[in-house]
Structure formats: C-alpha cells, structure tokens
Amino acid sequence: MDNQRVINISRKLSYHLRHGPEKIGLKLDKNGWANVEIILSKLHITKTELEECVAKNNKQRFAFDESRQKIRANQGHSIKDVDLELPTTIPPKVLYHGTVERFLDSIMSDGLRPMSRQHVHLSDSIETAQKVGSRRGKPIILKVDTIGMIEDGMEFQVSSNGVWLTAHVPSKYLSKY
Ligand code: HQG
C-alpha cells in the first residue's frame, strides 16, 4: 500500500477505536477490544492491509490480541467506559508535556487536565513532547515532578506504545523546561 493509504486507514482506526465506534456499528468491549472482521467489512479493507497499518503506524497506536481477531488502540480514548486495565507503574523522575502558550495560564492555575481524553498524556522524552506541542503551534515544554506526585499518592500507567498516563497533574508539580 502507498503511505497515504496507510495514513488514511490509520486515521479511521484511531477515530473508531478511540472515539466513535458506533459510527460504523462497532462495539468495543470493556477493555477496548473491537472485532477485526467488522472493521474489515466496514472500512472495506483486507486483513493484510489492516496488519500493514498496525505494523507501520508511526506511533504504534494499535495492537492485536493473541488470536488476531480483536484489535484495540493503545491509548488516547475519549470513551469513558473503556478501561485498558494497565498496571500502575513507576515512571522516570521527570516526565514532559508539550503544549502551547495560550493554554499556560489555565494549566498553571488548574493543572494538566485530560480534557476530552481519559488521561493526561506525558512522555519520557523532550523530543516527543515537542512533537505533541507542535500540533498546536510553537511548543512549550512542561516538566512534571513525578516523585512529588507519587509521594502524594498519585499514580501513573504506561501504554504499550510508551505514553505515560495519569488522571491529573496539579500545577505545583509543573515547571517550565
Ligand atoms: C491542554 C496525540 C487548558 C493540553 C499526541 C493539550 C499525544 C489544558 C490539550 C496525545 C489544560 C489537550 C495527547 C488546562 C491540558 N487548561 N488546556 N487545565 N490541561 N490542556 O490532544 O497531550 O496522535 O487531548 O496541553 O501525540 O496534546 O492521538 O492532549 O494541548 O500523545 O495518538 O489541552 O495525542 O497522540 O489535547 O495529546 P489532547 P495532548 P495521537
């Protein structure tokens, strides 16, 4: 498949597996898994094409189950009922979040909120945070003091594609990089 087709299919997968499964008559189970056959028929693609999209996705956004009959998104869901059941994990001492200037006042008073997603998304690399922030303009990188958060009882999970997730980062754990 050419790259553009891989990207187009991946965008549809991202949308249906994280935000709007019902738009194509798909159901996600409580752990976010969807039936591969239904996706193939609704998106008019072959299993080989789907497998290529999963393998080539630049952020490894999707995963098959062992039987390869189910697929789910590794992170980024807005659907409240989906629980990926990721274990609580100790992160590196510092994590990063890329954002833009216009959100800073609000973030510094209210902390980082999940907004429309289930979790706040953080990364262990400055480079990734820069890419995430650049989606919205000139990136501003915030450092998250994870040690302080853990001491105060907050928890982290890491998705299988390496995105760190948490419920809320109060502003006292945030500083500008
Ligand atoms: C901001 C992409 C005002 C936050 C990326 C961000 C990532 C606040 C935006 C993943 C705020 C939410 C997630 C507050 C947070 N006041 N603004 N209190 N708290 N914000 O897209 O982290 O391609 O939901 O800074 O690569 O940008 O989808 O989060 O700018 O990994 O796989 O509100 O999405 O991955 O935006 O990106 P998002 P994000 P995928």
mmCIF file of C-alpha atoms in Angstrom, residues 40-175:
data_model
loop_
_atom_site.group_PDB
_atom_site.id
_atom_site.type_symbol
_atom_site.label_atom_id
_atom_site.label_comp_id
_atom_site.label_asym_id
_atom_site.label_seq_id
_atom_site.Cartn_x
_atom_site.Cartn_y
_atom_site.Cartn_z
ATOM 1 C CA LEU A 40 -12.554 -5.093 7.645
ATOM 2 C CA SER A 41 -16.056 -5.100 6.241
ATOM 3 C CA LYS A 42 -16.958 -1.557 7.351
ATOM 4 C CA LEU A 43 -13.720 0.056 6.200
ATOM 5 C CA HIS A 44 -13.585 -2.086 3.029
ATOM 6 C CA ILE A 45 -10.050 -3.263 3.663
ATOM 7 C CA THR A 46 -8.357 -6.658 3.741
ATOM 8 C CA LYS A 47 -6.781 -8.278 6.774
ATOM 9 C CA THR A 48 -3.367 -7.883 5.142
ATOM 10 C CA GLU A 49 -3.975 -4.155 4.749
ATOM 11 C CA LEU A 50 -5.071 -3.867 8.373
ATOM 12 C CA GLU A 51 -1.975 -5.762 9.507
ATOM 13 C CA GLU A 52 0.211 -3.458 7.450
ATOM 14 C CA CYS A 53 -1.389 -0.383 9.073
ATOM 15 C CA VAL A 54 -0.850 -1.778 12.564
ATOM 16 C CA ALA A 55 2.768 -2.679 11.818
ATOM 17 C CA LYS A 56 3.645 0.574 10.068
ATOM 18 C CA ASN A 57 1.842 3.020 12.344
ATOM 19 C CA ASN A 58 4.341 5.717 13.275
ATOM 20 C CA LYS A 59 3.324 5.674 16.928
ATOM 21 C CA GLN A 60 2.328 2.013 17.252
ATOM 22 C CA ARG A 61 -1.176 3.192 18.118
ATOM 23 C CA PHE A 62 -2.892 -0.189 17.664
ATOM 24 C CA ALA A 63 -2.478 -3.736 18.936
ATOM 25 C CA PHE A 64 -3.993 -7.098 18.019
ATOM 26 C CA ASP A 65 -4.888 -9.632 20.682
ATOM 27 C CA GLU A 66 -3.167 -13.035 20.550
ATOM 28 C CA SER A 67 -5.762 -14.552 18.220
ATOM 29 C CA ARG A 68 -5.522 -11.526 15.895
ATOM 30 C CA GLN A 69 -9.321 -11.491 15.812
ATOM 31 C CA LYS A 70 -9.515 -8.383 18.003
ATOM 32 C CA ILE A 71 -7.785 -5.044 17.820
ATOM 33 C CA ARG A 72 -7.618 -2.021 20.118
ATOM 34 C CA ALA A 73 -5.990 1.386 20.379
ATOM 35 C CA ASN A 74 -3.073 1.514 22.809
ATOM 36 C CA GLN A 75 -4.030 4.940 24.221
ATOM 37 C CA GLY A 76 -5.930 8.137 23.571
ATOM 38 C CA HIS A 77 -9.527 7.059 24.167
ATOM 39 C CA SER A 78 -12.252 9.552 24.876
ATOM 40 C CA ILE A 79 -14.881 6.844 25.533
ATOM 41 C CA LYS A 80 -15.336 6.761 29.286
ATOM 42 C CA ASP A 81 -16.333 3.083 29.596
ATOM 43 C CA VAL A 82 -13.134 1.702 28.128
ATOM 44 C CA ASP A 83 -10.569 0.571 30.695
ATOM 45 C CA LEU A 84 -7.325 -0.756 29.238
ATOM 46 C CA GLU A 85 -6.510 -2.207 32.689
ATOM 47 C CA LEU A 86 -2.909 -1.087 32.529
ATOM 48 C CA PRO A 87 -0.964 -1.721 35.747
ATOM 49 C CA THR A 88 0.235 1.140 37.920
ATOM 50 C CA THR A 89 3.883 1.745 37.032
ATOM 51 C CA ILE A 90 6.650 3.914 38.478
ATOM 52 C CA PRO A 91 7.734 6.462 35.860
ATOM 53 C CA PRO A 92 11.102 8.181 35.398
ATOM 54 C CA LYS A 93 11.735 11.043 37.865
ATOM 55 C CA VAL A 94 10.699 13.596 35.288
ATOM 56 C CA LEU A 95 8.121 13.369 32.519
ATOM 57 C CA TYR A 96 7.328 16.008 29.906
ATOM 58 C CA HIS A 97 4.206 17.526 28.394
ATOM 59 C CA GLY A 98 4.167 19.585 25.230
ATOM 60 C CA THR A 99 1.601 22.337 24.989
ATOM 61 C CA VAL A 100 1.306 25.916 23.681
ATOM 62 C CA GLU A 101 1.446 29.385 25.238
ATOM 63 C CA ARG A 102 -2.275 30.060 25.025
ATOM 64 C CA PHE A 103 -3.085 27.205 27.435
ATOM 65 C CA LEU A 104 -0.416 28.109 30.019
ATOM 66 C CA ASP A 105 -2.417 30.388 32.343
ATOM 67 C CA SER A 106 -5.157 27.846 32.609
ATOM 68 C CA ILE A 107 -2.706 24.949 33.079
ATOM 69 C CA MET A 108 -0.751 26.844 35.750
ATOM 70 C CA SER A 109 -3.908 27.514 37.728
ATOM 71 C CA ASP A 110 -5.843 24.295 37.147
ATOM 72 C CA GLY A 111 -3.048 21.818 36.398
ATOM 73 C CA LEU A 112 -2.963 19.466 33.430
ATOM 74 C CA ARG A 113 -6.408 18.007 32.807
ATOM 75 C CA PRO A 114 -7.327 15.115 30.486
ATOM 76 C CA MET A 115 -9.663 17.462 28.578
ATOM 77 C CA SER A 116 -11.584 15.255 26.124
ATOM 78 C CA ARG A 117 -9.453 12.153 26.718
ATOM 79 C CA GLN A 118 -9.436 9.718 29.643
ATOM 80 C CA HIS A 119 -5.952 10.657 30.832
ATOM 81 C CA VAL A 120 -3.340 13.363 30.757
ATOM 82 C CA HIS A 121 -0.674 12.232 28.265
ATOM 83 C CA LEU A 122 3.002 12.601 29.216
ATOM 84 C CA SER A 123 6.238 11.457 27.627
ATOM 85 C CA ASP A 124 9.638 10.439 28.880
ATOM 86 C CA SER A 125 11.362 12.343 26.092
ATOM 87 C CA ILE A 126 11.585 16.056 25.431
ATOM 88 C CA GLU A 127 11.583 15.360 21.709
ATOM 89 C CA THR A 128 8.213 13.603 21.851
ATOM 90 C CA ALA A 129 6.753 16.383 23.993
ATOM 91 C CA GLN A 130 7.962 18.865 21.394
ATOM 92 C CA LYS A 131 6.179 16.950 18.636
ATOM 93 C CA VAL A 132 2.964 16.759 20.665
ATOM 94 C CA GLY A 133 3.063 20.506 21.396
ATOM 95 C CA SER A 134 3.890 21.366 17.772
ATOM 96 C CA ARG A 135 0.485 20.009 16.691
ATOM 97 C CA ARG A 136 -0.949 23.254 18.056
ATOM 98 C CA GLY A 137 1.770 25.857 17.386
ATOM 99 C CA LYS A 138 5.107 26.806 18.884
ATOM 100 C CA PRO A 139 5.672 24.141 21.537
ATOM 101 C CA ILE A 140 6.167 24.892 25.227
ATOM 102 C CA ILE A 141 7.552 22.032 27.267
ATOM 103 C CA LEU A 142 6.457 21.441 30.852
ATOM 104 C CA LYS A 143 8.355 19.230 33.273
ATOM 105 C CA VAL A 144 6.357 17.022 35.619
ATOM 106 C CA ASP A 145 7.807 16.176 39.033
ATOM 107 C CA THR A 146 6.661 12.570 39.214
ATOM 108 C CA ILE A 147 8.443 11.881 42.510
ATOM 109 C CA GLY A 148 6.365 14.560 44.233
ATOM 110 C CA MET A 149 3.194 13.205 42.690
ATOM 111 C CA ILE A 150 3.904 9.626 43.788
ATOM 112 C CA GLU A 151 4.784 10.800 47.321
ATOM 113 C CA ASP A 152 1.389 12.450 47.376
ATOM 114 C CA GLY A 153 -0.403 9.257 46.292
ATOM 115 C CA MET A 154 -0.919 9.859 42.587
ATOM 116 C CA GLU A 155 -0.492 7.034 40.090
ATOM 117 C CA PHE A 156 0.832 6.512 36.600
ATOM 118 C CA GLN A 157 0.327 3.936 33.895
ATOM 119 C CA VAL A 158 2.266 3.437 30.705
ATOM 120 C CA SER A 159 0.589 2.372 27.468
ATOM 121 C CA SER A 160 2.147 -0.389 25.399
ATOM 122 C CA ASN A 161 3.390 2.250 22.958
ATOM 123 C CA GLY A 162 5.191 4.161 25.711
ATOM 124 C CA VAL A 163 2.812 7.035 26.502
ATOM 125 C CA TRP A 164 2.654 7.845 30.232
ATOM 126 C CA LEU A 165 -0.858 8.382 31.554
ATOM 127 C CA THR A 166 -2.222 9.936 34.722
ATOM 128 C CA ALA A 167 -5.516 11.397 35.894
ATOM 129 C CA HIS A 168 -4.484 14.988 36.638
ATOM 130 C CA VAL A 169 -1.244 16.888 37.236
ATOM 131 C CA PRO A 170 -1.827 19.657 39.796
ATOM 132 C CA SER A 171 0.178 22.749 38.900
ATOM 133 C CA LYS A 172 2.515 22.517 41.890
ATOM 134 C CA TYR A 173 4.260 19.571 40.183
ATOM 135 C CA LEU A 174 4.712 21.506 36.936
ATOM 136 C CA SER A 175 7.562 23.734 35.830
#
